[in-house]
Amino acid sequence: MLFAQGDLITLRWIGSGTLSAGETYRVTVEDLSTGAVHIADTTELSFILPSDWQGQDGQRHDYRWTISVIRSSDPESPLFTTDPRLFTWEGR
């Protein structure tokens, strides 16, 4: 999917069940063009990418994103991680 420079990007996924107490979704978005990795946590089934995650050089950037289910007490050991998805976003 190609997103234009001014597009608002919303990542969406489907949960396979309800999050347990102390669990959250971890959104990981990697800019494959620069190597920058962005991480955010949410309990929602969607996430709007902040504009500061967008490339700043006016070029197209390829991104890879995954969603993990993590425990807040042990965020570095995901319980589950989706297969990666890809998109391209034109930089500002």
Short mmCIF file of C-alpha atoms in Angstrom, two decimals:
data_model
loop_
_atom_site.label_atom_id
_atom_site.label_comp_id
_atom_site.label_asym_id
_atom_site.label_seq_id
_atom_site.Cartn_x
_atom_site.Cartn_y
_atom_site.Cartn_z
CA MET A 1 0.00 0.00 0.00
CA LEU A 2 1.29 3.46 -0.90
CA PHE A 3 0.39 6.42 1.30
CA ALA A 4 0.86 10.00 0.12
CA GLN A 5 2.76 12.63 2.07
CA GLY A 6 -0.33 14.13 3.75
CA ASP A 7 -2.21 10.86 4.46
CA LEU A 8 -3.23 9.91 7.98
CA ILE A 9 -2.23 6.26 8.45
CA THR A 10 -4.27 4.06 10.76
CA LEU A 11 -3.04 0.53 11.41
CA ARG A 12 -5.85 -1.92 12.27
CA TRP A 13 -5.86 -5.53 13.39
CA ILE A 14 -8.27 -8.13 14.72
CA GLY A 15 -7.79 -9.55 18.19
CA SER A 16 -8.13 -13.30 18.62
CA GLY A 17 -9.65 -12.76 22.07
CA THR A 18 -9.83 -10.27 24.89
CA LEU A 19 -6.67 -8.94 26.48
CA SER A 20 -6.15 -10.24 30.01
CA ALA A 21 -5.43 -7.92 32.92
CA GLY A 22 -1.93 -6.50 32.54
CA GLU A 23 -1.73 -7.22 28.80
CA THR A 24 -1.49 -4.70 25.99
CA TYR A 25 -0.77 -4.55 22.26
CA ARG A 26 2.70 -3.42 21.24
CA VAL A 27 2.87 -1.72 17.84
CA THR A 28 6.32 -1.94 16.23
CA VAL A 29 6.93 0.03 13.03
CA GLU A 30 10.33 -0.10 11.32
CA ASP A 31 11.34 2.38 8.63
CA LEU A 32 13.24 0.02 6.35
CA SER A 33 14.70 2.97 4.46
CA THR A 34 16.48 4.43 7.51
CA GLY A 35 16.47 1.61 10.05
CA ALA A 36 14.52 3.68 12.59
CA VAL A 37 12.26 1.59 14.85
CA HIS A 38 9.18 3.11 16.50
CA ILE A 39 7.27 1.41 19.33
CA ALA A 40 3.98 2.25 21.00
CA ASP A 41 1.60 0.39 23.31
CA THR A 42 -2.20 0.46 23.16
CA THR A 43 -5.21 -1.54 24.29
CA GLU A 44 -7.17 -0.53 21.17
CA LEU A 45 -7.42 -2.54 17.94
CA SER A 46 -6.06 0.35 15.89
CA PHE A 47 -3.25 2.87 16.05
CA ILE A 48 -2.79 6.17 14.20
CA LEU A 49 0.83 6.71 13.22
CA PRO A 50 2.30 9.93 14.60
CA SER A 51 3.52 12.30 11.90
CA ASP A 52 7.02 12.32 13.42
CA TRP A 53 7.35 8.65 12.37
CA GLN A 54 7.20 9.83 8.74
CA GLY A 55 10.38 10.24 6.69
CA GLN A 56 11.64 13.83 6.56
CA ASP A 57 13.52 13.75 3.24
CA GLY A 58 10.67 13.93 0.70
CA GLN A 59 11.45 10.39 -0.52
CA ARG A 60 9.32 7.24 -0.33
CA HIS A 61 10.04 5.13 2.73
CA ASP A 62 9.19 1.44 3.07
CA TYR A 63 7.85 0.35 6.45
CA ARG A 64 7.31 -3.00 8.16
CA TRP A 65 4.89 -3.30 11.08
CA THR A 66 3.88 -5.96 13.56
CA ILE A 67 1.55 -6.21 16.54
CA SER A 68 2.52 -8.16 19.65
CA VAL A 69 0.60 -9.03 22.78
CA ILE A 70 2.77 -8.23 25.78
CA ARG A 71 2.49 -8.30 29.53
CA SER A 72 3.09 -4.89 31.07
CA SER A 73 5.30 -6.58 33.68
CA ASP A 74 7.53 -8.20 31.01
CA PRO A 75 7.25 -6.18 27.76
CA GLU A 76 10.41 -7.65 26.20
CA SER A 77 8.93 -11.19 26.09
CA PRO A 78 5.92 -11.02 23.75
CA LEU A 79 3.23 -13.65 24.14
CA PHE A 80 2.42 -13.45 20.41
CA THR A 81 3.59 -11.43 17.41
CA THR A 82 1.82 -11.13 14.05
CA ASP A 83 3.45 -11.76 10.72
CA PRO A 84 4.93 -8.51 9.39
CA ARG A 85 2.94 -6.27 7.05
CA LEU A 86 4.43 -3.69 4.67
CA PHE A 87 3.51 -0.24 3.38
CA THR A 88 5.18 2.72 1.71
CA TRP A 89 4.79 6.32 2.93
CA GLU A 90 6.01 9.37 1.06
CA GLY A 91 8.23 11.52 3.27
CA ARG A 92 7.65 15.19 4.05
#
